[in-house]
Amino acid sequence: MTGSDAGKPRLLRALKRERLHVERGALEGSPPEVRRFFEHVWAPADLLLRRMGVWPAGLLDFWLQVPAGYVIFCRDASAYLPLGLPWYGEHLHGVARVSLADLLGDGRPALLALAHLMDHLLGSRGEPEGPWLSDGAGATPRLVEVGRRLQSLVSLGYGPDEPHCYFASAFATYWLDRRGLSVADPHVERLLRTTVCSEAFWRQG
């Protein structure tokens, strides 16, 4: 995998075009304050992409190169659907349904759903029944090593003891409060900082 900050705007535009969709009725069915925000301030995809702008280009590029991995903006609670869902005559695999309301504030509930999506993509490229990174798997040999190291950290008790929840919490906190994560769980902060959240990691192929 390769990627650089110079190419990040192109990757974000491609993600917006190919992987981010709005469910019919999502805005109309949302609470009034949510409707007002997205009618007058930000479009949902643009707000999410602005927050993802700090992600390494290599991670975004990896996402675009796998066939699974979609975000559907909706009015219901955010959730990750590893088996995906039907979408206008086709079936999308690996879908994070992201509530418009969950994008407001720090966006943590939305980021947790995205973290589950990344966990699955990094583990098996989002294969419907495939393992996740936090299961100790990896879509590439280098990611397998990351998955093994990640799984070994779950038992240390610094975070949730369920592997998928552990990764999601760590990944979300890394982008929202990295300093806080380094205090609460220095091992996983270092692992994320030197691997999947690092541009250098993705440049190494």
Coordinates of C-alpha atoms in Angstrom, one line a residue:
M1 CA 0.0 0.0 0.0
T2 CA 1.2 3.5 -0.7
G3 CA -0.2 6.9 0.1
S4 CA 0.9 10.4 0.9
D5 CA -0.6 13.6 2.3
A6 CA -0.3 15.1 -1.1
G7 CA -2.7 12.5 -2.5
K8 CA -5.1 12.6 0.4
P9 CA -7.7 15.1 -1.1
R10 CA -8.0 12.8 -4.1
L11 CA -8.6 9.8 -1.9
L12 CA -11.2 11.6 0.2
R13 CA -13.0 12.7 -2.9
A14 CA -13.0 9.1 -4.2
L15 CA -14.4 7.8 -0.9
K16 CA -17.2 10.4 -1.0
R17 CA -18.1 9.4 -4.5
E18 CA -17.8 5.6 -4.2
R19 CA -18.3 4.7 -0.5
L20 CA -20.5 7.3 1.2
H21 CA -24.3 7.3 0.7
V22 CA -27.3 8.8 2.3
E23 CA -30.3 6.6 3.1
R24 CA -33.6 8.0 1.7
G25 CA -35.5 9.9 4.4
A26 CA -32.4 10.1 6.7
L27 CA -32.5 13.9 7.0
E28 CA -36.3 14.3 7.1
G29 CA -36.5 11.7 9.8
S30 CA -33.9 13.2 12.1
P31 CA -34.5 15.5 15.0
P32 CA -35.1 19.2 14.2
E33 CA -31.7 20.3 15.5
V34 CA -30.0 17.7 13.3
R35 CA -32.0 18.7 10.2
R36 CA -31.1 22.4 10.8
F37 CA -27.4 21.6 11.2
F38 CA -27.1 19.6 8.0
E39 CA -29.3 22.0 6.0
H40 CA -27.3 25.1 6.9
V41 CA -23.8 24.1 8.1
W42 CA -22.3 20.8 6.7
A43 CA -23.3 18.0 4.3
P44 CA -23.0 14.7 6.2
A45 CA -20.3 13.3 3.9
D46 CA -18.3 16.5 4.1
L47 CA -18.4 16.6 7.9
L48 CA -17.2 13.0 8.1
L49 CA -14.5 13.5 5.5
R50 CA -13.2 16.5 7.4
R51 CA -12.8 14.4 10.5
M52 CA -11.1 11.6 8.5
G53 CA -8.7 14.1 7.0
V54 CA -6.3 13.3 9.8
W55 CA -6.2 9.6 8.9
P56 CA -3.1 8.5 7.0
A57 CA -3.5 8.4 3.2
G58 CA -2.3 4.8 3.2
L59 CA -5.3 3.7 5.3
L60 CA -7.7 5.6 3.0
D61 CA -6.1 4.0 0.0
F62 CA -6.3 0.6 1.5
W63 CA -10.1 1.1 2.1
L64 CA -10.6 2.1 -1.6
Q65 CA -8.8 -0.9 -2.9
V66 CA -11.0 -3.5 -1.1
P67 CA -14.4 -4.3 -2.5
A68 CA -16.2 -4.0 0.8
G69 CA -16.6 -1.0 3.1
Y70 CA -19.4 1.5 2.9
V71 CA -20.9 4.2 5.0
I72 CA -24.7 4.8 4.9
F73 CA -25.9 7.9 6.6
C74 CA -29.2 7.2 8.3
R75 CA -31.6 8.4 11.0
D76 CA -31.3 5.3 13.2
A77 CA -28.6 4.5 15.8
S78 CA -25.1 3.9 14.3
A79 CA -24.1 0.3 13.9
Y80 CA -21.7 -1.8 11.8
L81 CA -23.2 -4.5 9.6
P82 CA -20.5 -7.0 8.6
L83 CA -22.9 -8.8 6.3
G84 CA -23.9 -5.6 4.7
L85 CA -27.3 -4.8 3.2
P86 CA -29.2 -4.5 0.0
W87 CA -28.8 -1.2 -1.8
Y88 CA -30.7 -0.2 -5.0
G89 CA -30.5 -3.6 -6.7
E90 CA -27.1 -4.6 -5.4
H91 CA -25.7 -5.9 -2.1
L92 CA -23.1 -3.8 -0.2
H93 CA -20.7 -5.7 2.0
G94 CA -19.3 -4.3 5.2
V95 CA -21.6 -1.4 5.9
A96 CA -21.3 1.2 8.7
R97 CA -24.7 2.8 9.2
V98 CA -24.0 6.2 10.7
S99 CA -26.7 8.2 12.3
L100 CA -26.8 11.8 11.3
A101 CA -27.3 12.7 15.0
D102 CA -24.1 10.8 15.9
L103 CA -22.0 13.0 13.7
L104 CA -22.7 16.0 15.9
G105 CA -20.5 16.9 18.8
D106 CA -17.3 15.0 18.9
G107 CA -18.8 12.3 16.7
R108 CA -17.6 9.4 18.8
P109 CA -20.6 7.1 18.2
A110 CA -20.1 7.5 14.5
L111 CA -16.4 6.9 14.8
L112 CA -17.0 3.7 16.8
A113 CA -19.1 2.3 13.8
L114 CA -16.3 3.3 11.4
A115 CA -13.7 1.7 13.7
H116 CA -15.6 -1.6 13.5
L117 CA -15.6 -1.2 9.7
M118 CA -11.8 -0.7 9.7
D119 CA -11.3 -3.6 12.0
H120 CA -13.1 -5.9 9.6
L121 CA -11.4 -4.5 6.5
L122 CA -8.0 -4.7 8.0
G123 CA -8.6 -8.2 9.2
S124 CA -10.0 -9.8 6.0
R125 CA -10.8 -7.0 3.5
G126 CA -14.4 -7.2 4.8
E127 CA -15.1 -10.8 3.8
P128 CA -18.7 -11.4 5.0
E129 CA -17.7 -14.2 7.3
G130 CA -14.0 -13.2 7.5
P131 CA -12.1 -12.4 10.7
W132 CA -11.3 -9.0 12.0
L133 CA -7.9 -7.4 12.9
S134 CA -8.8 -7.6 16.6
D135 CA -9.4 -11.4 16.1
G136 CA -5.7 -11.7 15.5
A137 CA -6.0 -11.8 11.7
G138 CA -4.8 -9.5 9.0
A139 CA -5.4 -8.8 5.3
T140 CA -1.7 -8.7 4.6
P141 CA 1.3 -10.4 6.4
R142 CA 2.2 -7.1 8.1
L143 CA -1.4 -6.6 9.2
V144 CA -1.4 -10.2 10.6
E145 CA 1.4 -9.2 12.9
V146 CA -0.5 -6.1 14.0
G147 CA -3.6 -8.3 14.7
R148 CA -1.5 -10.7 16.8
R149 CA -0.1 -7.8 18.8
L150 CA -3.5 -6.2 19.2
Q151 CA -5.1 -9.4 20.4
S152 CA -2.3 -9.8 23.0
L153 CA -3.2 -6.4 24.5
V154 CA -6.9 -7.2 25.1
S155 CA -6.1 -9.5 28.0
L156 CA -4.1 -6.8 29.8
G157 CA -7.3 -5.2 31.0
Y158 CA -6.8 -1.6 30.0
G159 CA -10.0 -1.5 27.9
P160 CA -13.0 -3.6 27.0
D161 CA -12.4 -7.3 27.2
E162 CA -14.2 -8.0 23.9
P163 CA -11.7 -7.7 21.1
H164 CA -13.9 -5.9 18.6
C165 CA -15.0 -3.3 21.3
Y166 CA -11.4 -3.0 22.5
F167 CA -10.2 -2.0 19.0
A168 CA -13.1 0.3 18.3
S169 CA -12.7 2.2 21.6
A170 CA -8.9 2.5 21.1
F171 CA -9.2 3.6 17.5
A172 CA -11.9 6.2 18.2
T173 CA -10.1 7.6 21.2
Y174 CA -6.8 7.8 19.3
W175 CA -8.3 10.4 16.9
L176 CA -10.4 12.2 19.6
D177 CA -8.0 12.2 22.6
R178 CA -4.7 10.6 21.7
R179 CA -3.0 12.0 24.8
G180 CA -5.7 10.5 27.0
L181 CA -5.3 7.2 25.3
S182 CA -1.6 7.2 25.9
V183 CA -2.3 7.6 29.6
A184 CA -5.1 5.1 29.8
D185 CA -3.6 2.4 27.6
P186 CA -0.1 3.3 26.4
H187 CA 0.5 -0.1 24.8
V188 CA -2.4 0.3 22.3
E189 CA -1.6 3.9 21.7
R190 CA 1.9 3.0 20.6
L191 CA 0.7 0.1 18.5
L192 CA -1.8 2.3 16.6
R193 CA 0.7 5.2 16.3
T194 CA 3.4 3.0 14.7
T195 CA 1.1 0.8 12.5
V196 CA -2.3 1.4 11.0
C197 CA -2.5 5.1 12.1
S198 CA 1.0 5.8 10.7
E199 CA 1.7 7.0 7.2
A200 CA 5.2 5.4 7.5
F201 CA 3.6 2.0 8.1
W202 CA 1.6 2.2 4.9
R203 CA 4.5 3.4 2.8
Q204 CA 6.5 0.3 3.7
G205 CA 4.0 -1.8 1.7

